[in-house]
PDB file of C-alpha atoms and ligand atoms in Angstrom:
ATOM      1  CA  MET A  14      94.044  56.573 167.432  1.00 76.00           C
ATOM      2  CA  LYS A  15      94.157  59.900 169.258  1.00 86.00           C
ATOM      3  CA  GLN A  16      96.966  60.608 171.700  1.00 94.00           C
ATOM      4  CA  ALA A  17      95.629  62.235 174.878  1.00 97.00           C
ATOM      5  CA  ILE A  18      96.718  65.292 176.863  1.00 98.00           C
ATOM      6  CA  GLY A  19      97.428  64.264 180.472  1.00 98.00           C
ATOM      7  CA  PHE A  20      96.203  66.352 183.421  1.00 98.00           C
ATOM      8  CA  ILE A  21      97.197  65.809 187.040  1.00 98.00           C
ATOM      9  CA  ASP A  22      95.947  67.294 190.294  1.00 98.00           C
ATOM     10  CA  SER A  23      95.655  66.321 193.950  1.00 98.00           C
ATOM     11  CA  GLY A  24      91.904  65.851 193.383  1.00 97.00           C
ATOM     12  CA  VAL A  25      89.115  67.372 191.326  1.00 97.00           C
ATOM     13  CA  GLY A  26      90.662  70.864 191.055  1.00 97.00           C
ATOM     14  CA  GLY A  27      92.408  70.277 187.742  1.00 97.00           C
ATOM     15  CA  LEU A  28      89.009  69.721 186.132  1.00 97.00           C
ATOM     16  CA  THR A  29      88.704  73.520 186.086  1.00 96.00           C
ATOM     17  CA  VAL A  30      91.645  73.566 183.661  1.00 97.00           C
ATOM     18  CA  VAL A  31      90.217  70.640 181.667  1.00 98.00           C
ATOM     19  CA  LYS A  32      86.977  72.576 181.199  1.00 97.00           C
ATOM     20  CA  GLU A  33      88.831  75.499 179.588  1.00 96.00           C
ATOM     21  CA  VAL A  34      90.960  73.206 177.414  1.00 97.00           C
ATOM     22  CA  LEU A  35      87.894  71.369 176.116  1.00 95.00           C
ATOM     23  CA  LYS A  36      86.317  74.725 175.230  1.00 95.00           C
ATOM     24  CA  GLN A  37      89.341  75.846 173.224  1.00 95.00           C
ATOM     25  CA  LEU A  38      90.422  72.439 171.862  1.00 95.00           C
ATOM     26  CA  PRO A  39      87.302  70.277 171.493  1.00 93.00           C
ATOM     27  CA  HIS A  40      88.999  67.662 169.282  1.00 94.00           C
ATOM     28  CA  GLU A  41      91.525  66.801 171.965  1.00 96.00           C
ATOM     29  CA  GLN A  42      91.295  63.683 174.089  1.00 96.00           C
ATOM     30  CA  ILE A  43      91.874  64.052 177.844  1.00 97.00           C
ATOM     31  CA  TYR A  44      93.366  61.673 180.399  1.00 98.00           C
ATOM     32  CA  TYR A  45      92.893  63.040 183.910  1.00 98.00           C
ATOM     33  CA  LEU A  46      94.320  61.766 187.181  1.00 98.00           C
ATOM     34  CA  GLY A  47      93.214  63.120 190.569  1.00 98.00           C
ATOM     35  CA  ASP A  48      95.118  61.827 193.598  1.00 98.00           C
ATOM     36  CA  THR A  49      92.016  62.252 195.749  1.00 97.00           C
ATOM     37  CA  ALA A  50      93.090  59.653 198.322  1.00 97.00           C
ATOM     38  CA  ARG A  51      96.062  61.854 199.333  1.00 97.00           C
ATOM     39  CA  CYS A  52      94.351  65.245 198.874  1.00 97.00           C
ATOM     40  CA  PRO A  53      95.045  67.922 200.095  1.00 97.00           C
ATOM     41  CA  TYR A  54      98.621  68.472 198.954  1.00 98.00           C
ATOM     42  CA  GLY A  55      98.627  72.042 200.298  1.00 96.00           C
ATOM     43  CA  PRO A  56      99.738  71.278 203.884  1.00 97.00           C
ATOM     44  CA  ARG A  57     102.328  68.657 202.836  1.00 98.00           C
ATOM     45  CA  ASP A  58     106.083  68.951 202.756  1.00 96.00           C
ATOM     46  CA  ILE A  59     107.415  70.092 199.369  1.00 97.00           C
ATOM     47  CA  GLU A  60     109.518  66.926 198.868  1.00 97.00           C
ATOM     48  CA  GLU A  61     106.473  64.750 199.443  1.00 98.00           C
ATOM     49  CA  VAL A  62     104.415  66.766 196.945  1.00 98.00           C
ATOM     50  CA  LYS A  63     107.255  66.384 194.447  1.00 98.00           C
ATOM     51  CA  GLU A  64     107.273  62.607 194.943  1.00 98.00           C
ATOM     52  CA  PHE A  65     103.473  62.318 194.530  1.00 98.00           C
ATOM     53  CA  THR A  66     103.576  64.535 191.429  1.00 98.00           C
ATOM     54  CA  TRP A  67     106.199  62.279 189.855  1.00 98.00           C
ATOM     55  CA  GLN A  68     104.049  59.223 190.606  1.00 98.00           C
ATOM     56  CA  MET A  69     101.042  60.812 188.875  1.00 98.00           C
ATOM     57  CA  THR A  70     103.150  61.929 185.930  1.00 98.00           C
ATOM     58  CA  ASN A  71     104.708  58.492 185.473  1.00 98.00           C
ATOM     59  CA  PHE A  72     101.288  56.861 185.526  1.00 98.00           C
ATOM     60  CA  LEU A  73     100.004  59.068 182.704  1.00 98.00           C
ATOM     61  CA  VAL A  74     103.225  58.779 180.706  1.00 98.00           C
ATOM     62  CA  GLU A  75     102.735  54.986 180.854  1.00 98.00           C
ATOM     63  CA  GLN A  76      99.269  55.535 179.356  1.00 97.00           C
ATOM     64  CA  GLY A  77     100.962  57.211 176.376  1.00 97.00           C
ATOM     65  CA  VAL A  78      99.975  60.882 176.808  1.00 98.00           C
ATOM     66  CA  LYS A  79     101.585  63.405 174.449  1.00 98.00           C
ATOM     67  CA  MET A  80     101.814  66.224 176.999  1.00 98.00           C
ATOM     68  CA  ILE A  81     101.345  66.764 180.750  1.00 98.00           C
ATOM     69  CA  VAL A  82      99.494  69.686 182.296  1.00 98.00           C
ATOM     70  CA  ILE A  83     100.297  69.975 185.999  1.00 98.00           C
ATOM     71  CA  ALA A  84      96.830  71.349 186.760  1.00 98.00           C
ATOM     72  CA  CYS A  85      97.683  71.991 190.405  1.00 98.00           C
ATOM     73  CA  ASN A  86      99.483  75.065 191.719  1.00 98.00           C
ATOM     74  CA  THR A  87     100.967  73.265 194.724  1.00 97.00           C
ATOM     75  CA  ALA A  88     102.419  70.538 192.489  1.00 98.00           C
ATOM     76  CA  THR A  89     103.567  73.118 189.919  1.00 98.00           C
ATOM     77  CA  ALA A  90     105.450  75.035 192.626  1.00 97.00           C
ATOM     78  CA  ALA A  91     107.026  71.837 193.959  1.00 97.00           C
ATOM     79  CA  ALA A  92     107.808  69.805 190.849  1.00 98.00           C
ATOM     80  CA  LEU A  93     107.411  71.566 187.475  1.00 98.00           C
ATOM     81  CA  LYS A  94     111.093  72.408 187.076  1.00 97.00           C
ATOM     82  CA  ASP A  95     112.256  68.904 187.955  1.00 98.00           C
ATOM     83  CA  ILE A  96     109.728  67.101 185.760  1.00 98.00           C
ATOM     84  CA  ARG A  97     110.378  69.397 182.812  1.00 97.00           C
ATOM     85  CA  ALA A  98     114.107  68.787 183.090  1.00 97.00           C
ATOM     86  CA  ASN A  99     113.675  65.021 183.048  1.00 98.00           C
ATOM     87  CA  LEU A 100     110.973  64.249 180.475  1.00 97.00           C
ATOM     88  CA  ASN A 101     110.984  64.797 176.746  1.00 95.00           C
ATOM     89  CA  ILE A 102     107.300  65.605 176.228  1.00 97.00           C
ATOM     90  CA  PRO A 103     105.893  69.135 176.745  1.00 97.00           C
ATOM     91  CA  ILE A 104     105.080  69.825 180.421  1.00 98.00           C
ATOM     92  CA  ILE A 105     103.262  72.921 181.629  1.00 97.00           C
ATOM     93  CA  GLY A 106     102.091  74.241 184.964  1.00 98.00           C
ATOM     94  CA  VAL A 107      99.460  76.790 185.944  1.00 97.00           C
ATOM     95  CA  ILE A 108     101.443  79.475 187.780  1.00 97.00           C
ATOM     96  CA  GLN A 109     103.021  81.270 184.828  1.00 97.00           C
ATOM     97  CA  PRO A 110      99.741  81.426 182.841  1.00 96.00           C
ATOM     98  CA  GLY A 111      97.840  82.639 185.944  1.00 96.00           C
ATOM     99  CA  SER A 112     100.414  85.374 186.518  1.00 97.00           C
ATOM    100  CA  ARG A 113     100.259  86.529 182.906  1.00 97.00           C
ATOM    101  CA  ALA A 114      96.464  86.657 182.981  1.00 96.00           C
ATOM    102  CA  ALA A 115      96.537  88.817 186.134  1.00 98.00           C
ATOM    103  CA  LEU A 116      99.085  91.240 184.700  1.00 98.00           C
ATOM    104  CA  LYS A 117      96.887  91.703 181.632  1.00 97.00           C
ATOM    105  CA  GLU A 118      93.983  92.611 183.881  1.00 97.00           C
ATOM    106  CA  THR A 119      95.404  94.816 186.660  1.00 98.00           C
ATOM    107  CA  ARG A 120      95.118  98.573 186.323  1.00 98.00           C
ATOM    108  CA  ASN A 121      96.865  99.599 189.554  1.00 98.00           C
ATOM    109  CA  ASN A 122      99.591  96.877 189.731  1.00 98.00           C
ATOM    110  CA  HIS A 123      98.230  95.517 193.018  1.00 98.00           C
ATOM    111  CA  ILE A 124      97.515  91.811 192.682  1.00 98.00           C
ATOM    112  CA  GLY A 125      96.182  89.390 195.275  1.00 98.00           C
ATOM    113  CA  VAL A 126      96.879  85.660 195.261  1.00 98.00           C
ATOM    114  CA  ILE A 127      94.959  83.023 197.180  1.00 98.00           C
ATOM    115  CA  GLY A 128      96.232  79.454 197.296  1.00 98.00           C
ATOM    116  CA  THR A 129      97.248  76.564 199.491  1.00 97.00           C
ATOM    117  CA  VAL A 130      99.775  76.918 202.315  1.00 97.00           C
ATOM    118  CA  GLY A 131     102.356  75.146 200.122  1.00 97.00           C
ATOM    119  CA  THR A 132     101.856  77.494 197.172  1.00 97.00           C
ATOM    120  CA  VAL A 133     101.889  80.643 199.310  1.00 98.00           C
ATOM    121  CA  GLN A 134     105.002  79.543 201.226  1.00 97.00           C
ATOM    122  CA  SER A 135     106.833  78.678 198.008  1.00 97.00           C
ATOM    123  CA  LEU A 136     106.557  82.342 196.876  1.00 98.00           C
ATOM    124  CA  ALA A 137     106.048  80.962 193.370  1.00 97.00           C
ATOM    125  CA  TYR A 138     103.447  83.626 192.480  1.00 98.00           C
ATOM    126  CA  PRO A 139     105.299  86.731 193.731  1.00 98.00           C
ATOM    127  CA  ASN A 140     108.397  85.426 191.946  1.00 98.00           C
ATOM    128  CA  ALA A 141     106.552  84.734 188.691  1.00 98.00           C
ATOM    129  CA  LEU A 142     104.689  88.077 188.797  1.00 98.00           C
ATOM    130  CA  ARG A 143     107.764  90.133 189.623  1.00 98.00           C
ATOM    131  CA  GLY A 144     109.760  88.206 187.026  1.00 97.00           C
ATOM    132  CA  LEU A 145     107.320  89.574 184.448  1.00 97.00           C
ATOM    133  CA  ASN A 146     106.778  93.029 185.988  1.00 97.00           C
ATOM    134  CA  GLN A 147     109.098  94.243 188.748  1.00 97.00           C
ATOM    135  CA  TYR A 148     106.724  97.040 189.802  1.00 96.00           C
ATOM    136  CA  VAL A 149     103.851  94.820 190.821  1.00 98.00           C
ATOM    137  CA  GLU A 150     102.720  94.616 194.480  1.00 98.00           C
ATOM    138  CA  VAL A 151     101.518  91.194 195.627  1.00 98.00           C
ATOM    139  CA  ASP A 152      99.328  90.295 198.629  1.00 98.00           C
ATOM    140  CA  SER A 153      99.189  86.535 199.226  1.00 98.00           C
ATOM    141  CA  LEU A 154      96.786  84.632 201.437  1.00 98.00           C
ATOM    142  CA  ALA A 155      96.529  80.911 202.176  1.00 98.00           C
ATOM    143  CA  CYS A 156      92.950  79.577 202.299  1.00 98.00           C
ATOM    144  CA  PRO A 157      93.337  76.013 203.611  1.00 97.00           C
ATOM    145  CA  LYS A 158      89.608  75.573 204.216  1.00 97.00           C
ATOM    146  CA  PHE A 159      88.589  75.897 200.556  1.00 98.00           C
ATOM    147  CA  VAL A 160      89.871  72.576 199.130  1.00 97.00           C
ATOM    148  CA  PRO A 161      87.951  70.369 201.617  1.00 96.00           C
ATOM    149  CA  ILE A 162      84.726  72.256 200.742  1.00 96.00           C
ATOM    150  CA  VAL A 163      85.233  71.518 197.059  1.00 96.00           C
ATOM    151  CA  GLU A 164      86.312  67.889 197.509  1.00 95.00           C
ATOM    152  CA  SER A 165      83.214  67.191 199.608  1.00 94.00           C
ATOM    153  CA  PHE A 166      80.920  68.619 196.874  1.00 94.00           C
ATOM    154  CA  GLU A 167      79.791  71.483 199.135  1.00 95.00           C
ATOM    155  CA  TYR A 168      80.891  74.343 196.915  1.00 95.00           C
ATOM    156  CA  LYS A 169      77.356  75.670 196.468  1.00 94.00           C
ATOM    157  CA  SER A 170      76.332  75.339 200.124  1.00 95.00           C
ATOM    158  CA  PRO A 171      75.667  78.134 202.694  1.00 96.00           C
ATOM    159  CA  ILE A 172      78.667  76.914 204.711  1.00 96.00           C
ATOM    160  CA  ALA A 173      80.867  77.573 201.655  1.00 97.00           C
ATOM    161  CA  LYS A 174      79.633  81.179 201.584  1.00 97.00           C
ATOM    162  CA  LYS A 175      80.403  81.645 205.272  1.00 97.00           C
ATOM    163  CA  ILE A 176      83.900  80.149 205.081  1.00 98.00           C
ATOM    164  CA  VAL A 177      84.831  82.109 201.941  1.00 98.00           C
ATOM    165  CA  ALA A 178      83.628  85.401 203.453  1.00 98.00           C
ATOM    166  CA  GLU A 179      85.583  84.812 206.683  1.00 98.00           C
ATOM    167  CA  SER A 180      88.753  83.624 204.946  1.00 98.00           C
ATOM    168  CA  LEU A 181      88.964  86.517 202.478  1.00 98.00           C
ATOM    169  CA  LEU A 182      88.521  89.222 205.119  1.00 98.00           C
ATOM    170  CA  PRO A 183      92.265  90.111 205.276  1.00 97.00           C
ATOM    171  CA  LEU A 184      92.237  90.940 201.540  1.00 98.00           C
ATOM    172  CA  LYS A 185      89.331  93.341 201.825  1.00 95.00           C
ATOM    173  CA  SER A 186      91.538  96.037 203.353  1.00 94.00           C
ATOM    174  CA  THR A 187      94.238  95.832 200.645  1.00 97.00           C
ATOM    175  CA  LYS A 188      94.513  97.817 197.402  1.00 97.00           C
ATOM    176  CA  ILE A 189      94.269  94.807 195.088  1.00 98.00           C
ATOM    177  CA  ASP A 190      92.164  95.222 191.941  1.00 98.00           C
ATOM    178  CA  THR A 191      92.887  91.692 190.654  1.00 98.00           C
ATOM    179  CA  LEU A 192      92.780  88.385 192.507  1.00 98.00           C
ATOM    180  CA  ILE A 193      94.416  85.211 191.194  1.00 98.00           C
ATOM    181  CA  LEU A 194      92.748  81.932 192.124  1.00 97.00           C
ATOM    182  CA  GLY A 195      96.114  80.306 192.831  1.00 97.00           C
ATOM    183  CA  CYS A 196      94.621  76.871 193.439  1.00 97.00           C
ATOM    184  CA  THR A 197      92.780  75.003 190.707  1.00 97.00           C
ATOM    185  CA  HIS A 198      90.050  73.959 193.138  1.00 97.00           C
ATOM    186  CA  TYR A 199      89.001  77.570 193.715  1.00 97.00           C
ATOM    187  CA  PRO A 200      87.226  78.276 190.375  1.00 96.00           C
ATOM    188  CA  LEU A 201      84.441  76.023 191.676  1.00 96.00           C
ATOM    189  CA  LEU A 202      83.944  78.698 194.358  1.00 97.00           C
ATOM    190  CA  LYS A 203      84.370  81.606 191.926  1.00 97.00           C
ATOM    191  CA  PRO A 204      80.802  82.993 192.094  1.00 97.00           C
ATOM    192  CA  ILE A 205      81.061  83.150 195.898  1.00 98.00           C
ATOM    193  CA  ILE A 206      84.572  84.629 195.834  1.00 98.00           C
ATOM    194  CA  GLU A 207      83.476  87.306 193.330  1.00 98.00           C
ATOM    195  CA  ASN A 208      80.518  88.144 195.474  1.00 97.00           C
ATOM    196  CA  VAL A 209      82.686  88.588 198.569  1.00 98.00           C
ATOM    197  CA  MET A 210      85.387  90.642 196.802  1.00 98.00           C
ATOM    198  CA  GLY A 211      82.898  92.957 195.044  1.00 97.00           C
ATOM    199  CA  ASP A 212      82.833  94.577 191.608  1.00 97.00           C
ATOM    200  CA  ASP A 213      86.147  96.419 191.952  1.00 96.00           C
ATOM    201  CA  VAL A 214      88.218  93.227 192.022  1.00 98.00           C
ATOM    202  CA  THR A 215      88.645  91.045 188.917  1.00 98.00           C
ATOM    203  CA  VAL A 216      88.958  87.381 189.790  1.00 98.00           C
ATOM    204  CA  ILE A 217      91.337  85.353 187.610  1.00 97.00           C
ATOM    205  CA  ASN A 218      90.913  81.661 186.832  1.00 95.00           C
ATOM    206  CA  SER A 219      94.242  80.608 185.350  1.00 91.00           C
ATOM    207  CA  GLY A 220      92.554  77.787 183.411  1.00 93.00           C
ATOM    208  CA  GLU A 221      91.725  79.952 180.417  1.00 90.00           C
ATOM    209  CA  GLU A 222      95.271  81.232 179.955  1.00 92.00           C
ATOM    210  CA  THR A 223      96.661  77.742 180.599  1.00 96.00           C
ATOM    211  CA  ALA A 224      94.421  76.397 177.825  1.00 95.00           C
ATOM    212  CA  SER A 225      95.835  78.980 175.402  1.00 95.00           C
ATOM    213  CA  GLU A 226      99.326  77.892 176.399  1.00 96.00           C
ATOM    214  CA  VAL A 227      98.431  74.217 175.878  1.00 97.00           C
ATOM    215  CA  SER A 228      97.155  75.088 172.415  1.00 96.00           C
ATOM    216  CA  ALA A 229     100.273  77.098 171.498  1.00 96.00           C
ATOM    217  CA  LEU A 230     102.625  74.423 172.783  1.00 96.00           C
ATOM    218  CA  LEU A 231     100.853  71.567 170.984  1.00 97.00           C
ATOM    219  CA  ASP A 232     100.916  73.623 167.806  1.00 96.00           C
ATOM    220  CA  TYR A 233     104.629  74.348 168.222  1.00 96.00           C
ATOM    221  CA  HIS A 234     105.380  70.623 168.618  1.00 96.00           C
ATOM    222  CA  ASP A 235     102.996  69.731 165.791  1.00 95.00           C
ATOM    223  CA  LEU A 236     100.903  67.664 168.215  1.00 95.00           C
ATOM    224  CA  LEU A 237      97.521  69.371 167.801  1.00 95.00           C
ATOM    225  CA  GLU A 238      94.638  66.990 167.092  1.00 91.00           C
ATOM    226  CA  LYS A 239      93.248  67.906 163.711  1.00 83.00           C
ATOM    227  CA  GLN A 240      90.834  64.987 163.228  1.00 77.00           C
ATOM    228  CA  VAL A 241      87.276  65.148 164.527  1.00 76.00           C
ATOM    229  CA  GLY A 242      87.279  61.320 165.179  1.00 80.00           C
ATOM    230  CA  LYS A 243      86.064  59.342 168.176  1.00 87.00           C
ATOM    231  CA  ILE A 244      87.100  60.715 171.562  1.00 91.00           C
ATOM    232  CA  ASN A 245      87.589  58.529 174.595  1.00 93.00           C
ATOM    233  CA  HIS A 246      88.347  60.724 177.625  1.00 96.00           C
ATOM    234  CA  ARG A 247      89.555  58.789 180.666  1.00 97.00           C
ATOM    235  CA  PHE A 248      89.329  59.863 184.299  1.00 98.00           C
ATOM    236  CA  PHE A 249      91.325  58.186 187.058  1.00 98.00           C
ATOM    237  CA  THR A 250      91.146  58.719 190.797  1.00 98.00           C
ATOM    238  CA  THR A 251      92.976  57.187 193.743  1.00 98.00           C
ATOM    239  CA  GLY A 252      89.955  57.957 195.967  1.00 97.00           C
ATOM    240  CA  SER A 253      86.174  57.570 195.830  1.00 97.00           C
ATOM    241  CA  VAL A 254      84.913  56.987 192.299  1.00 97.00           C
ATOM    242  CA  ASP A 255      81.404  58.114 193.243  1.00 96.00           C
ATOM    243  CA  ILE A 256      82.313  61.513 194.699  1.00 96.00           C
ATOM    244  CA  PHE A 257      84.727  62.154 191.824  1.00 97.00           C
ATOM    245  CA  LYS A 258      82.000  61.290 189.318  1.00 97.00           C
ATOM    246  CA  ASP A 259      79.420  63.542 191.037  1.00 95.00           C
ATOM    247  CA  ILE A 260      81.723  66.568 191.000  1.00 95.00           C
ATOM    248  CA  ALA A 261      83.160  65.947 187.528  1.00 96.00           C
ATOM    249  CA  SER A 262      79.773  65.431 185.875  1.00 95.00           C
ATOM    250  CA  ASP A 263      78.416  68.544 187.585  1.00 94.00           C
ATOM    251  CA  TRP A 264      81.396  70.715 186.660  1.00 95.00           C
ATOM    252  CA  LEU A 265      82.015  69.420 183.125  1.00 96.00           C
ATOM    253  CA  ASP A 266      78.361  68.770 182.413  1.00 94.00           C
ATOM    254  CA  PHE A 267      79.157  65.216 181.274  1.00 92.00           C
ATOM    255  CA  LYS A 268      76.598  62.444 181.310  1.00 88.00           C
ATOM    256  CA  ASP A 269      77.393  58.752 181.892  1.00 86.00           C
ATOM    257  CA  MET A 270      81.009  59.378 182.854  1.00 92.00           C
ATOM    258  CA  VAL A 271      83.232  56.418 183.575  1.00 94.00           C
ATOM    259  CA  VAL A 272      85.762  56.980 186.369  1.00 97.00           C
ATOM    260  CA  GLU A 273      88.487  54.402 186.994  1.00 98.00           C
ATOM    261  CA  HIS A 274      90.044  53.728 190.372  1.00 98.00           C
ATOM    262  CA  ILE A 275      93.819  53.280 190.572  1.00 98.00           C
ATOM    263  CA  HIS A 276      96.516  52.942 193.262  1.00 97.00           C
ATOM    264  CA  LEU A 277      99.671  55.032 193.314  1.00 97.00           C
ATOM    265  CA  GLY A 278     102.875  54.677 195.281  1.00 85.00           C
TER     266      GLY A 278
HETATM  267  N1  LIG B  12      94.393  72.026 193.353  1.00 94.11           N
HETATM  268  C1  LIG B  12      95.590  72.216 194.008  1.00 94.11           C
HETATM  269  C2  LIG B  12      96.286  73.509 193.728  1.00 94.11           C
HETATM  270  O1  LIG B  12      96.043  74.088 192.697  1.00 94.11           O
HETATM  271  C3  LIG B  12      95.908  71.632 195.325  1.00 94.11           C
HETATM  272  C4  LIG B  12      94.936  71.587 196.417  1.00 94.11           C
HETATM  273  C5  LIG B  12      95.456  70.741 197.544  1.00 94.11           C
HETATM  274  O2  LIG B  12      95.573  69.528 197.342  1.00 94.11           O
HETATM  275  O3  LIG B  12      95.752  71.265 198.622  1.00 94.11           O
HETATM  276  O4  LIG B  12      97.087  73.960 194.488  1.00 94.11           O
END
């Protein structure tokens, strides 16, 4: 039987990372948990986010996953270090891969980061970026209105366009040539964000780079799935099964998805 890769997020955002992993590693089996009932994590206290992230991690570890991807920037900033230090399976977050992807892309060393209030306040991105390249300039902006748009399945609506355009205004007057989507919910708004930022700014979805890291890490630990075999992905949510299913089937292009409801905490 296949051993799954576990993904956690406050809601549906981590599905953007799942999509990239399934592209690069189609033989892998996925277990995904979205804590939709307690979403958003962005405005919450860091200790609370850490506690919730541990609860999600423990749930998936009990299901026997071989690795955990913290597919949420807010949870990565709050809990990655702690979880990594206390578990003996590979654990990765999305901030380091997102930073690396942006540094590969920038030509003028001016990078923008948009994320939740929690991620921006944690300074996790400026620290990660400057840890890799001390000469980089970083402009960060919290966009607290984006996650509710995505979670309510309104990411293609005219209201989404209006809110994105208004929220990103402060970045339009900066010198950034690269913009990191520092929240895994934001790739669902990527076409709108790209439209607002214009052709001179490259928008980075950290999912792709995270998927490469997942692949490298599984290979290193000799955990890569080599068999074609039967795949049984599982999706869990603490919130509405129906909304989760609508968004996940739209984004992943899955038919007849089964989503299971669970309680945490
Ligand atoms: N998707 C999450 C992130 O990457 C969190 C969104 C939220 O719950 O506020 O930060």
